[in-house]
């Protein structure tokens, strides 16, 4: 696990969405705070945790050195300026703290990938930003963060993202084939 021991530590879930990682942080003993810009997401997260803040990752409303651990799942793909966002996340880390974040693989934009999800059978796309691996490295270095353990997580994400993309494409092809059959049936 990339997470350190969390019992008794202060943790921030930056871009917490519905609170999935908040639950994990709290189950592992952290005093966790969730932050998101979306009021509807925070409303859903409220069932997970009472410590929630509505704010932007690029302007965190916390004092410097407030958290031992900061996690951010896919939220940095929503910010145009990666370096300022990473600098803010670093600013609120205590000395020796750990920032763990994930993004959709940086090469996805060039490959035509879309950030999508399905709600009630309807496919929704999320606009976002595709920051190159070099930009991530530069942003971390500028914020005084050392990358520990290499970029293996990106390699794993690429495998998962490709599998998810293949599943998505298979599902979309199946839907299109059904629509074509339905249209052919209507014409017959």
Short mmCIF file of C-alpha atoms in Angstrom, two decimals:
data_model
loop_
_atom_site.label_atom_id
_atom_site.label_comp_id
_atom_site.label_asym_id
_atom_site.label_seq_id
_atom_site.Cartn_x
_atom_site.Cartn_y
_atom_site.Cartn_z
CA UNK A 1 0.00 0.00 0.00
CA UNK A 2 1.14 3.52 -0.73
CA UNK A 3 -0.53 4.76 2.44
CA UNK A 4 1.60 5.06 5.57
CA UNK A 5 0.32 4.13 9.03
CA UNK A 6 -2.67 6.44 9.55
CA UNK A 7 -3.76 5.90 13.15
CA UNK A 8 -3.94 9.28 14.87
CA UNK A 9 -2.76 11.20 11.80
CA UNK A 10 -4.41 14.10 10.01
CA UNK A 11 -5.35 13.31 6.42
CA UNK A 12 -6.84 15.38 3.60
CA UNK A 13 -8.77 13.93 0.68
CA UNK A 14 -8.43 16.70 -1.92
CA UNK A 15 -11.19 16.32 -4.48
CA UNK A 16 -13.04 13.85 -2.26
CA UNK A 17 -16.10 13.51 -4.48
CA UNK A 18 -18.59 11.21 -2.77
CA UNK A 19 -16.15 10.25 -0.02
CA UNK A 20 -14.77 6.89 -1.12
CA UNK A 21 -11.23 7.62 0.06
CA UNK A 22 -12.50 9.46 3.14
CA UNK A 23 -14.01 6.18 4.31
CA UNK A 24 -10.73 4.37 3.72
CA UNK A 25 -8.71 7.01 5.58
CA UNK A 26 -11.08 6.96 8.55
CA UNK A 27 -11.23 3.14 8.68
CA UNK A 28 -7.45 3.19 8.95
CA UNK A 29 -7.61 5.52 11.93
CA UNK A 30 -6.93 8.93 10.38
CA UNK A 31 -8.70 12.13 11.30
CA UNK A 32 -9.78 12.81 7.74
CA UNK A 33 -11.03 15.97 6.07
CA UNK A 34 -12.64 15.98 2.64
CA UNK A 35 -12.42 18.86 0.20
CA UNK A 36 -14.29 19.25 -3.07
CA UNK A 37 -15.57 22.09 -5.21
CA UNK A 38 -18.83 20.31 -6.06
CA UNK A 39 -21.66 20.90 -3.59
CA UNK A 40 -23.62 17.83 -4.82
CA UNK A 41 -20.55 15.61 -4.30
CA UNK A 42 -20.04 17.00 -0.80
CA UNK A 43 -23.72 16.36 -0.02
CA UNK A 44 -23.17 12.69 -0.85
CA UNK A 45 -19.89 12.60 1.09
CA UNK A 46 -21.65 13.98 4.17
CA UNK A 47 -22.89 10.47 4.94
CA UNK A 48 -19.25 9.40 5.07
CA UNK A 49 -17.70 12.18 7.13
CA UNK A 50 -18.70 15.36 8.88
CA UNK A 51 -15.37 17.10 8.19
CA UNK A 52 -16.00 18.51 4.73
CA UNK A 53 -14.92 21.74 3.06
CA UNK A 54 -15.99 23.27 -0.23
CA UNK A 55 -12.97 24.83 -1.92
CA UNK A 56 -10.61 24.64 -4.86
CA UNK A 57 -7.45 22.52 -4.76
CA UNK A 58 -5.51 25.52 -6.07
CA UNK A 59 -6.49 27.60 -2.99
CA UNK A 60 -6.71 25.31 0.04
CA UNK A 61 -8.30 26.96 3.10
CA UNK A 62 -5.89 25.30 5.55
CA UNK A 63 -2.80 26.50 7.38
CA UNK A 64 0.56 25.32 6.15
CA UNK A 65 1.66 21.96 7.54
CA UNK A 66 -1.84 20.88 8.59
CA UNK A 67 -1.81 17.28 7.33
CA UNK A 68 0.37 14.20 7.58
CA UNK A 69 -1.13 12.66 4.46
CA UNK A 70 -2.87 14.14 1.43
CA UNK A 71 -4.62 11.92 -1.09
CA UNK A 72 -6.21 13.05 -4.32
CA UNK A 73 -7.95 10.57 -6.60
CA UNK A 74 -8.27 11.82 -10.19
CA UNK A 75 -8.91 15.43 -9.14
CA UNK A 76 -5.70 16.91 -10.59
CA UNK A 77 -7.07 16.16 -14.04
CA UNK A 78 -9.67 18.83 -13.31
CA UNK A 79 -7.21 21.70 -12.80
CA UNK A 80 -5.65 23.70 -15.60
CA UNK A 81 -2.55 24.63 -13.62
CA UNK A 82 -0.95 21.47 -12.29
CA UNK A 83 2.08 23.17 -10.66
CA UNK A 84 0.04 25.60 -8.50
CA UNK A 85 -2.26 22.77 -7.39
CA UNK A 86 0.64 20.48 -6.44
CA UNK A 87 2.31 23.41 -4.66
CA UNK A 88 -0.84 23.92 -2.57
CA UNK A 89 -1.06 20.24 -1.71
CA UNK A 90 2.60 20.32 -0.69
CA UNK A 91 2.09 23.49 1.36
CA UNK A 92 -0.43 21.80 3.66
CA UNK A 93 1.77 18.73 4.21
CA UNK A 94 3.73 18.46 7.43
CA UNK A 95 7.46 17.75 7.17
CA UNK A 96 7.86 14.09 6.26
CA UNK A 97 4.25 13.94 5.07
CA UNK A 98 3.09 12.04 2.05
CA UNK A 99 1.11 13.15 -1.00
CA UNK A 100 -0.50 10.34 -2.96
CA UNK A 101 -2.42 11.24 -6.08
CA UNK A 102 -3.74 9.52 -9.16
CA UNK A 103 -4.65 10.77 -12.61
CA UNK A 104 -5.89 9.15 -15.78
CA UNK A 105 -2.70 8.28 -17.64
CA UNK A 106 -1.17 11.46 -19.08
CA UNK A 107 -0.93 10.00 -22.59
CA UNK A 108 -4.69 9.40 -22.71
CA UNK A 109 -5.53 12.76 -24.24
CA UNK A 110 -3.18 12.20 -27.18
CA UNK A 111 -4.74 8.77 -27.68
CA UNK A 112 -8.25 10.19 -27.86
CA UNK A 113 -9.44 8.85 -24.53
CA UNK A 114 -12.39 10.49 -22.85
CA UNK A 115 -13.08 10.70 -19.13
CA UNK A 116 -16.56 9.19 -18.95
CA UNK A 117 -18.96 7.58 -16.53
CA UNK A 118 -22.47 6.22 -16.78
CA UNK A 119 -25.50 7.40 -14.83
CA UNK A 120 -28.88 5.73 -15.25
CA UNK A 121 -27.82 4.27 -18.59
CA UNK A 122 -26.62 7.64 -19.90
CA UNK A 123 -22.98 8.18 -20.77
CA UNK A 124 -21.54 11.42 -19.39
CA UNK A 125 -18.18 12.95 -20.31
CA UNK A 126 -16.04 15.04 -17.99
CA UNK A 127 -13.93 17.84 -19.39
CA UNK A 128 -10.45 17.94 -18.01
CA UNK A 129 -6.78 18.55 -18.57
CA UNK A 130 -4.12 16.10 -19.70
CA UNK A 131 -0.83 16.97 -18.00
CA UNK A 132 2.27 15.26 -19.41
CA UNK A 133 4.42 13.03 -17.20
CA UNK A 134 7.20 15.64 -17.43
CA UNK A 135 4.77 18.25 -16.12
CA UNK A 136 3.96 16.03 -13.12
CA UNK A 137 7.65 15.53 -12.40
CA UNK A 138 8.33 19.25 -12.74
CA UNK A 139 5.37 20.24 -10.53
CA UNK A 140 6.44 17.80 -7.80
CA UNK A 141 10.07 18.98 -7.93
CA UNK A 142 9.05 22.65 -7.83
CA UNK A 143 6.87 21.94 -4.77
CA UNK A 144 9.77 20.28 -2.98
CA UNK A 145 8.31 16.79 -3.26
CA UNK A 146 10.50 13.76 -3.87
CA UNK A 147 8.95 11.05 -6.01
CA UNK A 148 9.44 7.81 -4.11
CA UNK A 149 9.03 4.41 -5.75
CA UNK A 150 9.15 5.62 -9.33
CA UNK A 151 6.24 5.92 -11.71
CA UNK A 152 5.05 2.34 -11.44
CA UNK A 153 1.58 3.53 -10.49
CA UNK A 154 1.27 5.22 -13.87
CA UNK A 155 2.20 1.97 -15.61
CA UNK A 156 -0.44 0.14 -13.62
CA UNK A 157 -2.97 2.89 -14.33
CA UNK A 158 -2.22 2.58 -18.03
CA UNK A 159 -3.04 -1.14 -17.88
CA UNK A 160 -6.23 -0.48 -15.92
CA UNK A 161 -7.20 2.47 -18.10
CA UNK A 162 -6.67 0.42 -21.25
CA UNK A 163 -8.77 -2.41 -19.81
CA UNK A 164 -11.49 0.09 -18.85
CA UNK A 165 -11.31 1.69 -22.30
CA UNK A 166 -11.59 -1.72 -23.96
CA UNK A 167 -14.58 -2.57 -21.75
CA UNK A 168 -16.13 0.82 -22.56
CA UNK A 169 -15.57 0.34 -26.30
CA UNK A 170 -17.02 -3.19 -26.15
CA UNK A 171 -20.09 -1.85 -24.33
CA UNK A 172 -20.50 1.03 -26.80
CA UNK A 173 -20.10 -1.30 -29.80
CA UNK A 174 -22.72 -3.63 -28.33
CA UNK A 175 -25.09 -0.65 -27.84
CA UNK A 176 -24.52 0.53 -31.42
CA UNK A 177 -25.09 -2.97 -32.79
CA UNK A 178 -28.38 -3.17 -30.87
CA UNK A 179 -29.46 0.25 -32.17
CA UNK A 180 -28.66 -0.82 -35.74
CA UNK A 181 -30.71 -4.03 -35.30
CA UNK A 182 -33.58 -2.00 -33.78
CA UNK A 183 -33.52 0.42 -36.71
CA UNK A 184 -33.41 -2.47 -39.20
CA UNK A 185 -36.40 -4.07 -37.41
CA UNK A 186 -38.37 -0.80 -37.56
CA UNK A 187 -37.72 -0.45 -41.30
CA UNK A 188 -38.73 -4.05 -42.04
#
